[in-house]
Amino acid sequence: MASALSYVSKFKSFVILFATPIVLLPLIILIPAKFVRCAYVIILMAVYWCTEVIPLAVTSLLPVLLFPLFKILDSKQVCVQYMKDTNMLFLGGLIVAVAVERWNLHKRIALRTLLWVGAKPAQLMLGFMGVTAFLSMWISNTATTAMMVPIVEAMLQQMEATRSATELELVEKGKASELPGNQVIFESPGAGHQEKQDRKSMCKAMTLCVCYAASIGGTATLTGTGPNVVLQGQMHELFPDSKDIVNFASWFGFAFPNMLIMLLLAWLWLQCLFMRFNFKKSWGCGLERENKEKAAYEVLEEEYRKLGPFSFAEANVLLCFLLLVVLWFSRDPGFMPGWLSIAWTDGETKYASDATVAIFVAILLFIVPSEKPKFNFCNQSEEERNAPFYPPALLNWKVAQEKVPWGIVLLLGGGFAVAQGCEASGLSEWMGKQMEPLHAVPPAAITLILSLLVAVFTECTSNVATTTLFLPIFASMSRSIGLNPLYVMLPCTLSASFAFMLPVATPPNAIVFAYGHLKVSDMVKTGLMMNIIGVFCVFLAVNTWGRVIFELDHFPDWANVTHIET
């Protein structure tokens, strides 16, 4: 039996890859409607995305092949979906992130903040979470986690080494004082076991806090993680009259407070579960604790010293990064006219978008020098005279080509092609009609149930693939029952980033799990509550300040089917 199972497992990918299209074939033979052919392609892509029998990016290219073959969309209509404004926004953000990583600016920010926060366990955990979340807003969750976890690990090892040295010192002092009249008090085996468990728990908490903070932080900005960009692209695709309602500033206003609340609750949960929220232990003092804190601080200081002085290249990257953020926020803030209104609007047409800003700053990174140009032409050495006057730029194409995850751009494009296919084939309209009975269910209950569904689904498939599959369905449902589509699409987009339970659910989880401090049961136990916290926070956000920012209380004109078709 075991050998039979291993044999099946060996050929699982082969069977799924070739059997799935054949098994689904009766669907289009028995019901040869256009929307059924589109459903066939989407179900096939969903199976391939969930099982990853071929790379996710390759699955995303299936609409280019199958939509024209099945007469759903012509090739030109499909191909144009793969390099839309939203893709360029994400690409620009990725290039800026590559520059930040290349010059170690993210590491300098992280270490400087941690040195400022302090070395007490509770403070240190909060510091690690805050820094990881902030960096994850701008660079990839995976890169942030890969940088932070070695710092955590080095700090934990140093604390353990200091503890052993302190114990040895106390034992030696005890032996020296073993004279008549002196009593030596030995620690009971039970107390020693408890202390060992506490150390293990601290290691678990410190490593878990990094991967959770990385996932939470990515939700705060539009370019922080894939699902957020998918939402913006789907809004442009499904609701072209939505007038850029989801932009960098509006998303940040909605998602950033949610991220802060969730981060604080996650910190409290990890404190309660692993450190039993013992204020005396977490914030108190004592010889061993002081030594541990000193050891942790020394590790952070040593790591910071290795970076050397603040370089010219880092200063330029920081200036470019700040320029990007300022231009994003001031383009069209909503509560006041932005720089867009000066010369880049013509009636309803807005010529510059968030993508324009992202690409502008990305191009600057290939121009701005990484070293100070030398203007002293008189007293130059032979080597300086032979060197070009203009120093190398902050980025070159070779580095960008190697570091930018191009597969994500294709994944986004595949999602937009699927959304376009749903609209053109009538699949969206058909799905909307099937969901009309949901009109009787309270909107809050619909949002809560669908958020939980997405949070569970994203544990076993890519978060970008999850949002790509679900958002067109939720948009159709919302239109059919007269509910503002964003009331469902916003919480479900955020919930797609809540992959906290399994090591394989997201790369940050896998990186942390690889260090050996955690068991799968630890992640499941902690992650289950994290999912509940996440869904609760999103539910709170969408029913409070989200209502004001996106006007969720009424059904907008841009979501009206007849309004769109006219």
Coordinates of C-alpha atoms in Angstrom, one line a residue:
M1 CA 0.0 0.0 0.0
A2 CA 2.8 2.4 1.0
S3 CA 4.7 1.6 -2.3
A4 CA 1.5 2.2 -4.3
L5 CA 1.0 5.6 -2.6
S6 CA 4.6 6.6 -3.3
Y7 CA 4.2 5.6 -6.9
V8 CA 1.0 7.8 -7.2
S9 CA 2.8 10.7 -5.5
K10 CA 5.7 10.3 -8.0
F11 CA 3.4 10.8 -11.0
K12 CA 1.0 13.3 -9.3
S13 CA 2.2 16.4 -11.1
F14 CA 2.1 14.5 -14.5
V15 CA -1.4 13.3 -13.9
I16 CA -2.7 16.7 -12.8
L17 CA -1.1 18.5 -15.7
F18 CA -2.5 16.2 -18.4
A19 CA -5.7 14.8 -16.8
T20 CA -7.2 18.1 -15.6
P21 CA -7.9 19.5 -19.1
I22 CA -9.3 16.1 -20.3
V23 CA -11.6 15.7 -17.2
L24 CA -13.0 19.3 -17.7
L25 CA -13.5 18.8 -21.4
P26 CA -17.2 17.5 -21.2
L27 CA -18.0 20.9 -19.7
I28 CA -17.5 22.7 -23.0
I29 CA -18.8 19.8 -25.1
L30 CA -22.2 19.6 -23.3
I31 CA -22.7 23.4 -22.9
P32 CA -20.9 25.1 -25.8
A33 CA -21.6 28.7 -24.6
K34 CA -19.0 31.4 -24.6
F35 CA -19.1 31.9 -20.8
V36 CA -18.7 28.1 -20.2
R37 CA -15.5 28.1 -22.4
C38 CA -14.2 31.0 -20.2
A39 CA -15.1 29.1 -17.0
Y40 CA -13.1 26.1 -18.4
V41 CA -10.0 28.2 -18.8
I42 CA -10.4 29.7 -15.3
I43 CA -11.0 26.4 -13.6
L44 CA -7.9 24.9 -15.4
M45 CA -5.8 27.9 -14.3
A46 CA -7.1 27.6 -10.7
V47 CA -6.1 23.9 -10.5
Y48 CA -2.6 24.6 -11.9
W49 CA -2.2 27.6 -9.6
C50 CA -3.2 25.6 -6.5
T51 CA -1.1 22.6 -7.3
E52 CA 1.9 24.4 -9.0
V53 CA 2.4 21.6 -11.4
I54 CA 3.9 24.3 -13.7
P55 CA 5.3 27.6 -12.5
L56 CA 2.7 30.2 -11.5
A57 CA 4.0 32.7 -14.1
V58 CA 3.6 30.1 -16.9
T59 CA 0.1 29.3 -15.8
S60 CA -0.6 33.0 -16.1
L61 CA 0.2 32.9 -19.8
L62 CA -2.6 30.4 -20.6
P63 CA -5.1 33.1 -21.5
V64 CA -2.8 34.2 -24.3
L65 CA -3.1 30.7 -25.8
L66 CA -6.6 29.6 -24.8
F67 CA -8.8 32.8 -25.0
P68 CA -8.1 33.2 -28.8
L69 CA -8.4 29.4 -29.5
F70 CA -11.8 29.3 -27.7
K71 CA -13.0 32.6 -29.4
I72 CA -13.4 34.4 -26.0
L73 CA -11.0 37.3 -26.8
D74 CA -8.8 38.0 -29.8
S75 CA -5.0 37.9 -29.2
K76 CA -4.5 41.7 -29.3
Q77 CA -7.2 42.1 -26.6
V78 CA -5.5 39.5 -24.4
C79 CA -1.9 40.5 -24.8
V80 CA -2.5 44.2 -23.9
Q81 CA -3.6 43.0 -20.4
Y82 CA 0.0 41.9 -19.5
M83 CA 1.5 45.4 -19.4
K84 CA -1.1 47.7 -18.1
D85 CA -0.7 50.8 -15.9
T86 CA -1.0 48.7 -12.7
N87 CA 1.8 46.4 -13.9
M88 CA 4.1 49.4 -14.5
L89 CA 3.2 50.7 -11.0
F90 CA 4.3 47.4 -9.4
L91 CA 7.4 47.2 -11.6
G92 CA 8.5 50.7 -10.7
G93 CA 8.0 49.8 -7.0
L94 CA 10.1 46.6 -7.4
I95 CA 13.0 48.5 -9.0
V96 CA 13.1 51.0 -6.2
A97 CA 13.1 48.1 -3.7
V98 CA 16.0 46.5 -5.5
A99 CA 18.0 49.8 -5.2
V100 CA 17.2 49.9 -1.4
E101 CA 18.4 46.3 -1.0
R102 CA 21.5 46.7 -3.1
W103 CA 22.9 49.5 -1.0
N104 CA 21.8 48.0 2.4
L105 CA 19.7 51.0 3.3
H106 CA 17.0 48.7 4.7
K107 CA 19.5 47.0 7.0
R108 CA 20.8 50.4 8.3
I109 CA 17.2 51.6 9.0
A110 CA 16.4 48.3 10.8
L111 CA 19.5 48.2 13.0
R112 CA 19.4 51.9 13.9
T113 CA 15.7 51.6 14.9
L114 CA 16.4 48.5 17.0
L115 CA 19.3 50.2 18.8
W116 CA 17.0 53.1 19.6
V117 CA 14.1 50.7 20.8
G118 CA 16.3 48.9 23.5
A119 CA 17.1 45.3 24.3
K120 CA 14.4 44.2 26.8
P121 CA 12.6 41.2 25.3
A122 CA 9.2 42.8 25.0
Q123 CA 10.6 46.0 23.6
L124 CA 12.9 44.1 21.2
M125 CA 10.1 42.0 19.8
L126 CA 8.0 45.2 19.3
G127 CA 11.0 46.8 17.7
F128 CA 11.6 43.8 15.3
M129 CA 7.9 43.8 14.3
G130 CA 7.8 47.5 13.7
V131 CA 10.9 47.6 11.6
T132 CA 10.0 44.5 9.6
A133 CA 6.5 45.9 8.9
F134 CA 7.8 49.3 7.9
L135 CA 10.4 47.8 5.5
S136 CA 7.8 45.3 4.1
M137 CA 5.7 48.3 3.1
W138 CA 8.3 49.2 0.5
I139 CA 10.3 46.1 -0.3
S140 CA 9.2 42.5 -0.7
N141 CA 8.1 40.5 2.3
T142 CA 10.6 37.7 1.4
A143 CA 13.6 40.1 1.2
T144 CA 12.7 41.8 4.5
T145 CA 12.4 38.4 6.3
A146 CA 15.6 37.1 4.8
M147 CA 17.4 40.1 6.1
M148 CA 15.8 40.3 9.6
V149 CA 15.9 36.6 10.6
P150 CA 19.7 36.3 10.6
I151 CA 19.9 39.4 12.9
V152 CA 17.4 37.7 15.3
E153 CA 19.3 34.4 15.1
A154 CA 22.7 36.1 15.9
M155 CA 21.1 38.0 18.8
L156 CA 19.5 34.8 20.2
Q157 CA 22.8 32.8 20.0
Q158 CA 24.7 35.6 21.7
M159 CA 22.1 35.8 24.5
E160 CA 22.4 32.0 25.0
A161 CA 26.2 32.2 25.1
T162 CA 26.1 35.0 27.6
R163 CA 23.6 33.0 29.8
S164 CA 25.9 30.0 29.8
A165 CA 28.9 32.2 30.7
T166 CA 26.9 33.8 33.5
E167 CA 25.8 30.4 34.9
L168 CA 29.4 29.2 34.9
E169 CA 30.6 32.3 36.7
L170 CA 27.9 31.9 39.4
V171 CA 28.8 28.2 39.9
E172 CA 32.5 29.0 40.3
K173 CA 31.6 31.7 42.8
G174 CA 29.4 29.2 44.7
K175 CA 32.3 26.7 44.8
A176 CA 34.7 29.3 46.1
S177 CA 32.3 30.3 48.9
E178 CA 31.8 26.6 50.0
L179 CA 33.2 27.1 53.5
P180 CA 31.8 26.1 56.9
G181 CA 28.8 28.2 57.7
N182 CA 28.0 29.0 54.1
Q183 CA 25.1 27.4 52.3
V184 CA 25.0 26.9 48.6
I185 CA 21.5 26.9 47.1
F186 CA 21.2 24.7 44.0
E187 CA 18.4 25.3 41.5
S188 CA 15.9 22.5 41.4
P189 CA 15.6 20.4 38.2
G190 CA 12.0 21.6 37.7
A191 CA 13.1 25.2 37.7
G192 CA 15.9 24.4 35.2
H193 CA 13.5 22.7 32.9
Q194 CA 11.1 25.7 33.1
E195 CA 13.9 28.1 32.2
K196 CA 14.8 25.9 29.2
Q197 CA 11.2 26.0 28.0
D198 CA 11.2 29.8 28.5
R199 CA 14.2 30.1 26.3
K200 CA 12.7 27.9 23.6
S201 CA 9.5 30.0 23.7
M202 CA 11.4 33.2 23.4
C203 CA 13.2 31.8 20.3
K204 CA 9.8 30.8 18.8
A205 CA 8.3 34.2 19.5
M206 CA 11.2 36.2 18.2
T207 CA 11.3 34.3 14.9
L208 CA 7.6 34.2 14.4
C209 CA 7.2 37.9 15.0
V210 CA 9.4 38.6 12.0
C211 CA 7.4 36.6 9.4
Y212 CA 4.1 37.8 10.7
A213 CA 5.1 41.4 10.7
A214 CA 6.4 41.0 7.1
S215 CA 3.0 39.8 5.9
I216 CA 1.1 42.4 7.9
G217 CA 3.4 45.3 6.8
G218 CA 2.9 44.5 3.1
T219 CA -0.8 45.3 3.3
A220 CA -0.2 48.9 4.3
T221 CA 0.8 50.3 0.8
L222 CA -0.5 49.7 -2.6
T223 CA 2.8 48.3 -3.9
G224 CA 3.6 46.4 -0.6
T225 CA 2.3 43.1 -1.8
G226 CA 0.8 41.5 -4.9
P227 CA -2.9 41.3 -3.9
N228 CA -3.2 45.1 -3.4
V229 CA -2.0 45.7 -6.9
V230 CA -4.3 43.1 -8.2
L231 CA -7.3 44.9 -6.6
Q232 CA -6.3 48.2 -8.3
G233 CA -5.9 46.5 -11.6
Q234 CA -9.2 44.6 -11.3
M235 CA -11.0 47.9 -10.4
H236 CA -9.7 49.5 -13.6
E237 CA -10.6 46.4 -15.6
L238 CA -14.0 45.7 -14.2
F239 CA -15.1 49.2 -13.4
P240 CA -13.4 51.6 -15.8
D241 CA -15.5 54.5 -14.6
S242 CA -14.3 54.1 -11.0
K243 CA -12.1 57.3 -11.5
D244 CA -9.0 56.0 -9.7
I245 CA -10.8 55.6 -6.4
V246 CA -8.2 53.1 -5.3
N247 CA -4.9 55.0 -5.5
F248 CA -1.8 55.1 -3.3
A249 CA -3.1 57.8 -0.9
S250 CA -6.6 56.4 -0.5
W251 CA -5.2 52.8 0.1
F252 CA -2.7 54.0 2.6
G253 CA -5.4 56.0 4.5
F254 CA -7.4 52.8 4.7
A255 CA -4.8 50.1 5.2
F256 CA -2.1 51.8 7.4
P257 CA -4.3 52.2 10.5
N258 CA -5.5 48.6 10.1
M259 CA -1.8 47.5 9.9
L260 CA -0.9 49.3 13.1
I261 CA -3.9 47.8 15.0
M262 CA -3.1 44.3 13.7
L263 CA 0.6 44.6 14.5
L264 CA -0.1 45.6 18.1
L265 CA -2.6 42.7 18.6
A266 CA -0.2 40.3 17.0
W267 CA 2.5 41.5 19.5
L268 CA 0.1 41.0 22.4
W269 CA -0.9 37.5 21.2
L270 CA 2.8 36.4 20.8
Q271 CA 3.5 37.8 24.3
C272 CA 0.6 36.0 25.8
L273 CA 1.3 32.7 24.1
F274 CA 5.0 32.4 24.4
M275 CA 6.1 34.7 27.2
R276 CA 2.9 34.5 29.2
F277 CA 2.9 38.3 29.3
N278 CA 5.0 38.4 32.4
F279 CA 5.8 42.1 32.9
K280 CA 8.4 41.3 35.5
K281 CA 10.3 39.0 33.1
S282 CA 9.8 41.0 30.0
W283 CA 10.4 44.5 31.4
G284 CA 12.2 43.8 34.7
C285 CA 15.8 43.5 35.7
G286 CA 18.3 41.1 37.2
L287 CA 21.9 40.1 36.7
E288 CA 21.3 37.4 34.0
R289 CA 18.6 39.6 32.3
E290 CA 21.0 42.6 32.2
N291 CA 23.7 40.4 30.7
K292 CA 21.4 39.0 28.1
E293 CA 20.1 42.5 27.2
K294 CA 23.7 43.7 27.0
A295 CA 24.6 40.8 24.7
A296 CA 21.7 41.5 22.4
Y297 CA 22.6 45.2 22.2
E298 CA 26.2 44.3 21.5
V299 CA 25.2 42.1 18.5
L300 CA 23.0 44.9 17.1
E301 CA 25.9 47.4 17.6
E302 CA 28.4 45.1 15.9
E303 CA 26.1 44.5 12.9
Y304 CA 25.6 48.3 12.6
R305 CA 29.4 48.9 12.8
K306 CA 29.9 46.4 9.9
L307 CA 27.8 48.7 7.6
G308 CA 30.4 51.5 8.0
P309 CA 29.6 55.2 7.7
F310 CA 26.5 56.5 5.8
S311 CA 27.6 56.4 2.2
F312 CA 26.9 58.8 -0.7
A313 CA 25.0 56.0 -2.5
E314 CA 22.7 55.3 0.5
A315 CA 22.0 59.1 0.8
N316 CA 20.9 59.2 -2.9
V317 CA 18.8 56.1 -2.6
L318 CA 17.1 57.6 0.5
L319 CA 16.4 60.8 -1.4
C320 CA 14.9 59.0 -4.4
F321 CA 12.8 56.9 -2.0
L322 CA 11.5 59.9 -0.2
L323 CA 10.8 61.7 -3.5
L324 CA 8.7 58.6 -4.6
V325 CA 6.6 58.7 -1.4
V326 CA 6.1 62.4 -1.5
L327 CA 5.0 62.4 -5.1
W328 CA 2.7 59.4 -4.5
F329 CA 0.9 61.1 -1.6
S330 CA 0.7 64.6 -3.2
R331 CA -0.4 63.5 -6.7
D332 CA -4.1 63.5 -5.9
P333 CA -4.7 63.4 -2.1
G334 CA -8.5 63.8 -2.4
F335 CA -8.9 66.3 0.5
M336 CA -7.0 69.0 -1.5
P337 CA -5.8 69.6 -5.1
G338 CA -2.6 67.7 -5.8
W339 CA 0.3 68.4 -8.3
L340 CA -1.7 66.5 -10.9
S341 CA -4.2 69.3 -11.2
I342 CA -1.5 71.9 -12.1
A343 CA -1.0 70.8 -15.7
W344 CA -1.9 67.1 -16.1
T345 CA -5.7 67.0 -16.1
D346 CA -8.0 67.7 -19.0
G347 CA -11.7 67.5 -18.0
E348 CA -12.2 63.9 -16.7
T349 CA -8.8 62.7 -18.1
K350 CA -5.9 62.4 -15.7
Y351 CA -2.7 62.0 -17.6
A352 CA -0.3 61.0 -14.8
S353 CA -1.0 58.1 -12.4
D354 CA 0.9 56.4 -9.6
A355 CA 2.6 54.3 -12.2
T356 CA 4.0 57.5 -13.8
V357 CA 5.6 58.5 -10.5
A358 CA 7.0 54.9 -9.9
I359 CA 8.6 54.7 -13.4
F360 CA 10.0 58.3 -13.1
V361 CA 11.9 57.4 -9.8
A362 CA 12.9 54.0 -11.2
I363 CA 14.5 55.8 -14.2
L364 CA 16.3 58.2 -11.8
L365 CA 18.0 55.3 -10.1
F366 CA 19.7 54.4 -13.4
I367 CA 20.9 58.0 -13.7
V368 CA 21.8 59.3 -10.2
P369 CA 25.5 58.5 -9.4
S370 CA 26.6 56.1 -6.6
E371 CA 29.8 58.1 -5.9
K372 CA 30.6 61.8 -5.8
P373 CA 31.8 63.1 -9.2
K374 CA 35.4 64.4 -9.0
F375 CA 35.7 68.0 -10.3
N376 CA 39.4 68.4 -9.4
F377 CA 40.9 68.1 -12.9
C378 CA 44.3 69.5 -12.0
N379 CA 45.6 67.2 -9.3
Q380 CA 44.4 63.9 -10.6
S381 CA 46.3 60.6 -10.6
E382 CA 46.7 58.5 -13.8
E383 CA 44.0 56.1 -12.7
E384 CA 41.5 59.0 -12.0
R385 CA 42.3 60.6 -15.4
N386 CA 41.5 57.3 -17.2
A387 CA 38.3 56.8 -15.2
P388 CA 35.1 58.2 -16.7
F389 CA 34.0 61.6 -15.3
Y390 CA 30.5 60.4 -14.4
P391 CA 30.5 57.6 -11.7
P392 CA 28.4 54.4 -12.0
A393 CA 24.7 54.9 -11.4
L394 CA 22.9 53.5 -8.3
L395 CA 21.5 50.7 -10.4
N396 CA 22.5 49.0 -13.6
W397 CA 20.3 46.8 -15.8
K398 CA 22.2 43.6 -14.9
V399 CA 21.3 44.0 -11.2
A400 CA 17.7 44.9 -12.0
Q401 CA 17.3 41.9 -14.3
E402 CA 18.6 39.5 -11.7
K403 CA 16.8 40.9 -8.7
V404 CA 13.3 41.9 -10.0
P405 CA 10.8 39.0 -9.7
W406 CA 9.5 39.3 -13.3
G407 CA 7.2 36.3 -12.8
I408 CA 4.9 38.5 -10.6
V409 CA 4.4 40.9 -13.5
L410 CA 3.1 38.0 -15.6
L411 CA 1.0 36.8 -12.7
L412 CA -0.7 40.2 -12.5
G413 CA -1.2 40.3 -16.3
G414 CA -2.8 36.8 -16.2
G415 CA -5.2 38.1 -13.6
F416 CA -6.2 41.1 -15.7
A417 CA -6.7 38.8 -18.7
V418 CA -9.0 36.5 -16.7
A419 CA -11.0 39.5 -15.5
Q420 CA -11.3 40.8 -19.1
G421 CA -12.4 37.3 -20.3
C422 CA -15.1 37.1 -17.6
E423 CA -16.6 40.4 -18.7
A424 CA -16.3 39.7 -22.5
S425 CA -17.8 36.2 -22.3
G426 CA -20.7 37.1 -20.0
L427 CA -19.3 34.8 -17.2
S428 CA -19.4 37.7 -14.7
E429 CA -23.1 38.4 -15.5
W430 CA -24.0 34.7 -15.2
M431 CA -22.2 34.4 -11.8
G432 CA -23.9 37.6 -10.6
K433 CA -27.4 36.1 -11.4
Q434 CA -26.5 32.9 -9.5
M435 CA -25.7 34.9 -6.4
E436 CA -28.8 37.1 -6.4
P437 CA -30.3 35.1 -3.4
L438 CA -27.5 36.5 -1.3
H439 CA -29.5 39.8 -1.4
A440 CA -31.3 38.6 1.8
V441 CA -28.0 38.1 3.7
P442 CA -26.7 41.1 5.7
P443 CA -23.7 42.7 3.9
A444 CA -21.6 42.5 7.1
A445 CA -22.1 38.8 7.3
I446 CA -21.2 38.4 3.6
T447 CA -18.0 40.3 4.1
L448 CA -17.0 38.3 7.2
I449 CA -17.7 34.9 5.6
L450 CA -15.9 35.7 2.4
S451 CA -12.9 37.1 4.3
L452 CA -12.6 33.9 6.3
L453 CA -12.9 31.9 3.1
V454 CA -10.1 33.8 1.4
A455 CA -7.9 33.6 4.5
V456 CA -8.2 29.8 4.5
F457 CA -7.7 29.5 0.8
T458 CA -4.6 31.6 0.7
E459 CA -2.9 29.1 3.1
C460 CA -2.5 26.6 0.3
T461 CA -2.1 28.8 -2.8
S462 CA -0.4 32.0 -3.9
N463 CA -1.9 35.2 -2.5
V464 CA -1.8 36.8 -5.9
A465 CA -3.5 33.8 -7.5
T466 CA -6.1 33.8 -4.7
T467 CA -7.1 37.4 -5.3
T468 CA -7.0 37.0 -9.1
L469 CA -9.5 34.1 -8.9
F470 CA -11.9 35.6 -6.3
L471 CA -12.1 39.3 -7.0
P472 CA -14.0 39.0 -10.3
I473 CA -16.5 36.7 -8.7
F474 CA -17.0 39.0 -5.7
A475 CA -17.4 42.0 -8.1
S476 CA -20.1 40.2 -10.0
M477 CA -21.9 39.2 -6.8
S478 CA -21.8 42.8 -5.4
R479 CA -23.3 44.2 -8.6
S480 CA -26.1 41.6 -8.6
I481 CA -27.2 42.3 -5.0
G482 CA -26.7 46.1 -5.2
L483 CA -23.7 46.2 -2.8
N484 CA -20.7 48.5 -3.2
P485 CA -18.1 46.2 -4.8
L486 CA -15.3 47.6 -2.6
Y487 CA -17.2 46.6 0.6
V488 CA -16.4 43.0 -0.3
M489 CA -13.2 43.4 -2.5
L490 CA -11.2 45.5 0.1
P491 CA -11.5 43.0 3.0
C492 CA -10.9 40.0 0.8
T493 CA -7.8 41.6 -0.8
L494 CA -6.3 42.2 2.7
S495 CA -7.3 38.7 3.9
A496 CA -5.3 37.1 1.0
S497 CA -2.2 38.3 2.8
F498 CA -3.1 36.5 6.0
A499 CA -1.2 33.2 5.4
F500 CA 0.0 32.6 8.9
M501 CA -0.7 29.0 9.6
L502 CA 1.6 26.8 7.5
P503 CA 5.3 27.0 6.7
V504 CA 4.6 26.6 2.9
A505 CA 1.9 29.2 2.9
T506 CA 4.2 32.1 2.1
P507 CA 8.0 32.5 1.7
P508 CA 8.5 34.5 5.0
N509 CA 7.0 31.5 6.9
A510 CA 9.3 29.1 5.1
I511 CA 12.4 31.2 5.9
V512 CA 11.6 31.3 9.6
F513 CA 10.7 27.6 9.7
A514 CA 14.0 26.6 8.1
Y515 CA 15.9 27.9 11.2
G516 CA 14.6 25.0 13.3
H517 CA 13.0 26.7 16.3
L518 CA 9.5 25.9 15.2
K519 CA 7.3 22.9 14.7
V520 CA 4.4 22.8 12.3
S521 CA 2.0 22.6 15.3
D522 CA 3.5 25.8 16.7
M523 CA 2.7 27.7 13.5
V524 CA -0.8 26.2 13.1
K525 CA -1.6 27.0 16.8
T526 CA -0.3 30.6 16.6
G527 CA -1.4 31.2 13.0
L528 CA -5.0 30.2 13.6
M529 CA -5.5 33.0 16.1
M530 CA -3.5 35.4 13.8
N531 CA -6.0 34.7 11.0
I532 CA -8.9 35.5 13.4
I533 CA -7.2 38.7 14.5
G534 CA -6.6 39.7 10.9
V535 CA -10.1 39.1 9.7
F536 CA -11.5 40.9 12.8
C537 CA -9.2 44.0 12.2
V538 CA -10.2 44.1 8.5
F539 CA -13.9 43.8 9.4
L540 CA -13.5 46.7 11.8
A541 CA -11.6 48.8 9.3
V542 CA -14.1 48.3 6.4
N543 CA -17.0 49.2 8.7
T544 CA -15.5 52.3 10.3
W545 CA -13.0 54.6 8.5
G546 CA -13.2 52.5 5.3
R547 CA -16.9 53.6 4.9
V548 CA -15.8 57.2 4.9
I549 CA -12.7 56.9 2.6
F550 CA -14.4 54.8 -0.1
E551 CA -18.1 55.9 0.5
L552 CA -19.1 52.3 1.1
D553 CA -22.6 53.1 2.3
H554 CA -24.2 53.5 -1.1
F555 CA -24.1 51.7 -4.5
P556 CA -22.0 53.9 -6.8
D557 CA -22.8 54.8 -10.4
W558 CA -19.5 53.3 -11.6
A559 CA -20.6 49.9 -10.5
N560 CA -23.9 50.0 -12.3
V561 CA -23.9 47.4 -15.2
T562 CA -26.2 49.5 -17.4
H563 CA -24.2 52.6 -16.7
I564 CA -21.0 50.8 -17.8
E565 CA -22.4 49.4 -21.0
T566 CA -23.9 52.7 -22.3

